[in-house]
Tab-separated table of C-alpha atoms in Angstrom:
chain	number	residue	atom	x	y	z
U	1	MET	CA	94.169	61.559	31.555
U	2	ARG	CA	92.513	64.937	30.646
U	3	ARG	CA	92.579	67.723	32.954
U	4	LEU	CA	89.515	69.907	34.146
U	5	ALA	CA	91.951	72.948	34.117
U	6	GLY	CA	90.518	74.100	30.790
U	7	LEU	CA	87.096	74.827	32.345
U	8	LEU	CA	88.639	77.887	34.423
U	9	VAL	CA	89.681	81.048	33.242
U	10	VAL	CA	93.404	80.281	34.179
U	11	PRO	CA	95.313	83.039	35.697
U	12	LEU	CA	98.714	84.162	34.114
U	13	LEU	CA	100.314	82.411	37.226
U	14	LEU	CA	99.109	79.125	36.471
U	15	LEU	CA	102.192	77.994	34.232
U	16	SER	CA	105.293	76.223	35.612
U	17	THR	CA	108.790	75.492	34.695
U	18	ALA	CA	111.168	73.300	36.729
U	19	ALA	CA	114.511	74.506	38.479
U	20	CYS	CA	115.865	75.615	41.703
U	21	GLY	CA	117.553	78.597	43.472
U	22	SER	CA	118.628	80.183	46.772
U	23	ASP	CA	119.086	83.201	48.255
U	24	THR	CA	121.833	85.877	47.691
U	25	LYS	CA	122.880	89.663	49.041
U	26	GLY	CA	122.748	92.808	46.898
U	27	SER	CA	123.863	96.304	46.961
U	28	ASP	CA	121.343	98.988	48.000
U	29	SER	CA	120.621	102.247	45.443
U	30	ALA	CA	117.868	104.857	45.230
U	31	SER	CA	115.988	102.264	43.362
U	32	MET	CA	117.336	99.124	44.549
U	33	LYS	CA	117.394	97.622	48.061
U	34	ASN	CA	119.215	94.334	49.442
U	35	GLY	CA	119.640	93.389	45.487
U	36	LEU	CA	115.928	93.834	44.252
U	37	PRO	CA	114.099	96.766	42.796
U	38	ALA	CA	112.948	99.154	45.552
U	39	ILE	CA	109.340	99.716	46.691
U	40	THR	CA	108.864	103.409	45.744
U	41	ALA	CA	105.534	103.855	46.923
U	42	GLY	CA	102.796	101.561	48.827
U	43	GLU	CA	105.170	99.855	50.609
U	44	LYS	CA	102.761	98.702	53.460
U	45	PHE	CA	101.115	95.316	53.575
U	46	GLY	CA	97.601	95.750	51.821
U	47	GLU	CA	99.039	99.048	49.693
U	48	LYS	CA	99.350	98.486	45.898
U	49	PRO	CA	103.129	98.616	45.683
U	50	THR	CA	105.057	100.740	43.103
U	51	LEU	CA	108.464	99.238	41.955
U	52	ALA	CA	111.375	100.971	40.640
U	53	LYS	CA	113.028	99.248	37.391
U	54	GLY	CA	115.890	97.017	38.035
U	55	GLU	CA	119.400	98.222	37.823
U	56	GLY	CA	122.395	95.905	36.896
U	57	ASP	CA	122.339	92.636	36.311
U	58	PRO	CA	119.254	90.357	37.572
U	59	PRO	CA	119.775	87.873	40.437
U	60	LYS	CA	120.841	84.415	38.635
U	61	GLU	CA	119.165	82.714	41.521
U	62	LEU	CA	115.955	82.788	43.556
U	63	LYS	CA	116.025	85.843	45.891
U	64	VAL	CA	113.290	86.765	48.788
U	65	ASN	CA	113.208	89.738	50.630
U	66	VAL	CA	110.892	90.180	53.908
U	67	ILE	CA	109.487	93.587	53.493
U	68	SER	CA	107.275	93.058	56.658
U	69	GLU	CA	107.143	89.837	58.602
U	70	GLY	CA	103.509	88.795	59.828
U	71	LYS	CA	102.673	87.247	62.658
U	72	GLY	CA	100.440	84.255	61.325
U	73	ALA	CA	101.524	80.721	60.919
U	74	VAL	CA	104.263	79.473	58.837
U	75	THR	CA	103.292	78.527	55.180
U	76	LYS	CA	104.118	74.716	54.290
U	77	LYS	CA	103.705	72.559	51.572
U	78	GLY	CA	100.141	71.499	50.632
U	79	ASP	CA	98.816	74.476	52.120
U	80	ALA	CA	96.082	76.561	50.477
U	81	LEU	CA	97.110	80.009	50.344
U	82	SER	CA	95.326	83.210	49.534
U	83	VAL	CA	97.613	86.127	48.336
U	84	ASN	CA	97.545	89.453	46.497
U	85	TYR	CA	100.282	90.133	44.512
U	86	LEU	CA	102.222	92.669	41.787
U	87	GLY	CA	104.442	91.352	38.816
U	88	GLN	CA	107.121	93.297	37.061
U	89	ALA	CA	109.867	92.311	34.763
U	90	TRP	CA	113.319	93.408	35.889
U	91	ASP	CA	113.704	95.920	32.962
U	92	SER	CA	110.218	97.753	33.052
U	93	THR	CA	108.910	100.054	35.022
U	94	THR	CA	105.351	98.752	34.278
U	95	PRO	CA	103.611	95.675	36.098
U	96	PHE	CA	102.249	92.810	33.721
U	97	ASP	CA	99.788	91.745	36.285
U	98	ASN	CA	98.597	92.468	39.689
U	99	SER	CA	95.649	91.299	41.675
U	100	PHE	CA	95.248	94.677	43.585
U	101	ASP	CA	93.277	96.260	40.553
U	102	ARG	CA	91.179	93.240	40.500
U	103	GLY	CA	90.140	93.499	44.179
U	104	LYS	CA	90.108	89.928	44.323
U	105	PRO	CA	92.936	88.095	45.929
U	106	PHE	CA	94.580	84.786	44.308
U	107	ASP	CA	94.389	81.468	45.514
U	108	LEU	CA	96.657	78.596	45.347
U	109	THR	CA	97.942	75.233	46.802
U	110	LEU	CA	101.533	75.955	47.827
U	111	GLY	CA	103.886	72.893	46.323
U	112	ALA	CA	101.650	71.683	43.791
U	113	GLY	CA	102.780	73.208	40.748
U	114	GLN	CA	99.853	75.281	39.897
U	115	VAL	CA	102.226	78.388	39.774
U	116	ILE	CA	105.567	78.957	38.380
U	117	LYS	CA	108.327	77.083	40.684
U	118	GLY	CA	109.944	80.840	42.066
U	119	TRP	CA	106.288	81.483	43.458
U	120	ASP	CA	106.230	77.618	44.919
U	121	GLN	CA	109.602	78.394	46.484
U	122	GLY	CA	109.593	81.856	47.200
U	123	LEU	CA	106.262	81.563	49.377
U	124	GLU	CA	107.321	78.290	51.507
U	125	GLY	CA	108.544	79.109	55.117
U	126	GLN	CA	106.872	82.576	54.911
U	127	LYS	CA	104.587	83.798	57.722
U	128	VAL	CA	100.988	84.889	56.997
U	129	GLY	CA	100.539	88.593	57.167
U	130	SER	CA	104.020	89.026	55.386
U	131	ARG	CA	104.545	91.228	52.478
U	132	ILE	CA	107.776	89.661	50.581
U	133	GLU	CA	109.437	90.592	47.456
U	134	ILE	CA	110.555	87.835	45.021
U	135	GLY	CA	113.037	87.947	42.416
U	136	ILE	CA	113.062	85.048	39.905
U	137	PRO	CA	115.210	84.287	37.105
U	138	PRO	CA	113.946	82.797	33.878
U	139	GLU	CA	114.410	79.147	34.933
U	140	LEU	CA	111.845	79.773	37.918
U	141	GLY	CA	109.515	81.693	35.621
U	142	TYR	CA	108.420	81.198	32.330
U	143	GLY	CA	111.834	80.353	30.870
U	144	ALA	CA	112.696	80.866	27.113
U	145	GLN	CA	109.157	80.652	25.825
U	146	GLY	CA	107.861	83.913	27.908
U	147	GLN	CA	104.072	84.067	28.217
U	148	GLY	CA	101.951	86.638	27.289
U	149	ASP	CA	103.536	90.405	27.864
U	150	ILE	CA	106.264	88.390	29.480
U	151	LYS	CA	109.890	88.584	27.076
U	152	PRO	CA	111.480	85.322	26.837
U	153	ASN	CA	114.168	84.757	29.266
U	154	ALA	CA	112.678	87.465	31.467
U	155	THR	CA	113.748	87.872	35.248
U	156	LEU	CA	110.599	88.585	36.944
U	157	VAL	CA	109.873	90.472	40.464
U	158	PHE	CA	107.049	90.046	42.664
U	159	VAL	CA	105.718	91.569	45.775
U	160	VAL	CA	103.410	89.347	47.396
U	161	ASP	CA	100.989	90.197	50.577
U	162	ILE	CA	100.189	86.441	52.597
U	163	LEU	CA	96.655	86.888	53.297
U	164	LYS	CA	95.547	83.335	54.520
U	165	SER	CA	96.865	79.841	54.860
U	166	VAL	CA	95.029	76.850	55.343
U	167	THR	CA	95.845	73.440	56.084
U	168	ILE	CA	93.874	71.109	53.495
U	169	PRO	CA	92.429	67.572	54.632
U	170	LYS	CA	93.249	64.823	52.989
U	171	SER	CA	89.932	63.609	52.647
U	172	ALA	CA	86.216	64.424	52.777
U	173	THR	CA	84.683	63.196	56.510
U	174	GLY	CA	81.254	62.934	57.677
U	175	THR	CA	78.151	60.802	58.048
U	176	PRO	CA	77.403	58.408	55.040
U	177	VAL	CA	74.357	59.181	53.147
U	178	ALA	CA	72.186	56.034	52.120
U	179	GLN	CA	72.740	55.572	47.992
U	180	ASP	CA	69.732	53.772	47.387
U	181	ASN	CA	68.612	54.830	43.730
U	182	LYS	CA	70.026	51.972	41.770
U	183	ASP	CA	69.845	54.084	38.643
U	184	LEU	CA	72.525	56.783	40.031
U	185	PRO	CA	76.257	55.959	40.073
U	186	LYS	CA	77.570	54.756	43.401
U	187	VAL	CA	80.430	56.421	45.254
U	188	GLY	CA	83.254	54.745	47.800
U	189	THR	CA	82.790	56.285	51.328
U	190	ASN	CA	86.542	55.514	52.490
U	191	THR	CA	87.938	58.424	54.246
U	192	ASP	CA	91.710	57.468	53.887
U	193	GLY	CA	92.609	60.069	51.270
U	194	LYS	CA	92.750	57.500	48.630
U	195	ALA	CA	90.294	57.800	45.295
U	196	PRO	CA	86.852	56.581	46.114
U	197	THR	CA	85.271	54.145	43.942
U	198	LEU	CA	83.131	55.180	41.256
U	199	THR	CA	80.549	53.069	39.418
U	200	VAL	CA	78.550	54.255	36.757
U	201	PRO	CA	74.945	52.073	36.187
U	202	LYS	CA	74.342	50.477	32.816
U	203	VAL	CA	70.878	52.414	32.450
U	204	ASP	CA	69.959	55.697	30.713
U	205	PRO	CA	71.645	58.663	32.523
U	206	PRO	CA	69.282	61.175	34.212
U	207	THR	CA	68.108	64.410	32.357
U	208	LYS	CA	68.632	66.616	35.111
U	209	LEU	CA	71.317	67.777	37.295
U	210	VAL	CA	71.812	65.560	40.134
U	211	SER	CA	73.905	66.829	43.195
U	212	ASN	CA	73.796	64.299	46.340
U	213	TYR	CA	75.724	63.943	49.486
U	214	VAL	CA	78.012	60.741	49.756
U	215	LEU	CA	79.345	62.091	52.896
U	216	GLU	CA	77.596	64.779	54.614
U	217	SER	CA	79.595	67.259	57.120
U	218	LYS	CA	78.726	69.661	59.383
U	219	GLY	CA	80.808	72.543	57.521
U	220	GLU	CA	79.384	75.790	56.231
U	221	ALA	CA	77.532	75.776	52.922
U	222	VAL	CA	79.695	76.577	49.839
U	223	LYS	CA	78.793	80.100	48.128
U	224	ALA	CA	78.903	81.226	44.573
U	225	THR	CA	81.711	83.560	45.102
U	226	ASP	CA	83.805	80.951	47.262
U	227	THR	CA	87.161	79.395	46.243
U	228	VAL	CA	87.162	75.752	46.990
U	229	VAL	CA	89.569	73.237	47.252
U	230	VAL	CA	88.749	69.477	46.095
U	231	ASN	CA	89.682	66.237	45.090
U	232	TYR	CA	87.715	64.702	42.518
U	233	VAL	CA	87.145	61.464	39.929
U	234	ALA	CA	85.705	62.606	36.679
U	235	ALA	CA	83.922	59.948	34.457
U	236	LEU	CA	81.947	59.502	31.579
U	237	TRP	CA	78.482	58.081	32.151
U	238	LYS	CA	78.368	56.190	28.800
U	239	ASP	CA	81.103	53.707	29.466
U	240	GLY	CA	82.304	54.255	33.084
U	241	LYS	CA	85.947	55.483	32.037
U	242	VAL	CA	87.640	57.935	34.328
U	243	PHE	CA	88.584	60.751	32.420
U	244	ASP	CA	90.330	62.960	35.091
U	245	SER	CA	91.275	62.581	38.770
U	246	THR	CA	93.046	64.685	41.170
U	247	TYR	CA	94.127	61.490	43.033
U	248	THR	CA	96.496	60.444	40.406
U	249	THR	CA	98.835	63.410	41.095
U	250	GLY	CA	98.253	63.360	44.502
U	251	LYS	CA	97.498	67.681	44.426
U	252	PRO	CA	93.998	68.949	45.125
U	253	ALA	CA	92.685	71.635	42.628
U	254	ASN	CA	91.482	74.956	43.251
U	255	PHE	CA	88.050	75.763	41.811
U	256	PRO	CA	87.149	79.375	42.019
U	257	LEU	CA	83.304	79.047	41.467
U	258	GLU	CA	82.695	82.566	39.794
U	259	GLN	CA	85.313	81.588	37.113
U	260	LEU	CA	83.904	77.938	36.696
U	261	THR	CA	82.275	77.602	33.414
U	262	LEU	CA	81.191	74.048	33.578
U	263	LYS	CA	77.617	74.943	35.044
U	264	GLY	CA	76.490	71.622	36.319
U	265	LEU	CA	79.878	71.248	38.309
U	266	LYS	CA	79.470	74.645	39.728
U	267	ASP	CA	75.662	74.279	40.453
U	268	GLY	CA	76.343	71.017	41.924
U	269	LEU	CA	78.797	72.336	44.851
U	270	VAL	CA	77.146	75.565	45.829
U	271	GLY	CA	74.697	74.844	48.730
U	272	LYS	CA	76.876	71.781	49.764
U	273	LYS	CA	79.078	71.396	52.910
U	274	ILE	CA	82.222	71.867	53.296
U	275	GLY	CA	83.964	68.923	54.445
U	276	SER	CA	81.563	66.735	52.396
U	277	ARG	CA	81.512	64.331	49.521
U	278	VAL	CA	79.635	64.792	46.627
U	279	LEU	CA	78.059	62.947	43.706
U	280	ILE	CA	77.491	65.122	40.939
U	281	VAL	CA	75.722	63.951	37.309
U	282	ALA	CA	75.597	66.630	34.924
U	283	PRO	CA	73.661	66.057	31.691
U	284	PRO	CA	74.949	67.379	28.591
U	285	SER	CA	72.832	70.825	28.774
U	286	GLU	CA	74.636	71.202	32.271
U	287	ALA	CA	78.363	70.424	30.703
U	288	PHE	CA	79.741	70.670	27.248
U	289	GLY	CA	76.342	70.336	25.331
U	290	ASP	CA	76.753	69.459	21.752
U	291	LYS	CA	80.474	70.171	21.593
U	292	GLU	CA	83.249	68.033	21.798
U	293	GLN	CA	85.909	69.391	24.401
U	294	GLN	CA	89.074	68.235	25.609
U	295	GLY	CA	88.416	64.723	23.973
U	296	ILE	CA	85.102	64.587	25.537
U	297	PRO	CA	82.454	63.253	23.198
U	298	LYS	CA	79.707	65.792	22.521
U	299	ASN	CA	76.687	65.321	24.238
U	300	SER	CA	78.408	63.576	27.116
U	301	THR	CA	76.830	62.970	30.473
U	302	LEU	CA	79.673	63.757	33.109
U	303	VAL	CA	80.020	62.307	36.412
U	304	PHE	CA	81.883	63.630	39.515
U	305	ALA	CA	83.097	62.153	43.026
U	306	VAL	CA	84.142	65.263	44.525
U	307	ASP	CA	85.774	65.979	48.169
U	308	ILE	CA	85.311	69.344	49.055
U	309	LEU	CA	88.111	69.846	51.453
U	310	THR	CA	88.195	73.225	52.058
U	311	LYS	CA	87.395	76.983	51.207
U	312	MET	CA	89.580	80.056	50.762
């Protein structure tokens, strides 16, 4: 299936490779602390840090130092996290990326493969409110291929502030809303965490955006600046064929709405209540228009059944 990840402006960290690692000890010096580069300025949680250049051989396995421990919940796989971070190569004094300058935290689902393996492993089991430093060998980062300004086989060092952790529900919930328009798709109302059915009628599609509740919760309304965590099924109106679904991987998607470029999907979610299931029908003018996109034919009307599970 095609994935809708291409609809987003994908941050640098949203690439993954496979491997495993563990913690090791290291010696201290003026520019090193417990085997990782020292934070030479901005050491406190919430401050933009400055990292020294690594000395000697970098760690061959994942290494995590807790700079300051928070008092919040312990993170676990499947949680939605919001973090600030700064990343730098071991042999550099210049960061290749950081969220502090952007003034907007980075959101991810832990263990969902949305980020490099070193992040998924290093962030698990940490307390919300903590600042940690992670040393990531190439196998747990970008490997032999590198990425952007990151050289092949680079060891990476990150300072990460864990701002928030949210447990993601398995399904939308709420009151079923009548689906009595025979000219619109019908969506299942199951709440067992499995994919809802999505049946597209054999009639002409609507020419304007449709956004209707299937299950209406009592949560707060989604704002255009929110990052929402969703499960969805996406199909073509023309033949009802599903072209994407988060249920096939069992991993919800994070949609930072300010970065979502598919207008109909964004507009269909804004204003809807967190915890609800929504039917969205996006005509070509609200989707990809007259351009073929990721194998989706031009002038396609797209149909989505979206569970708005939570927001960051």
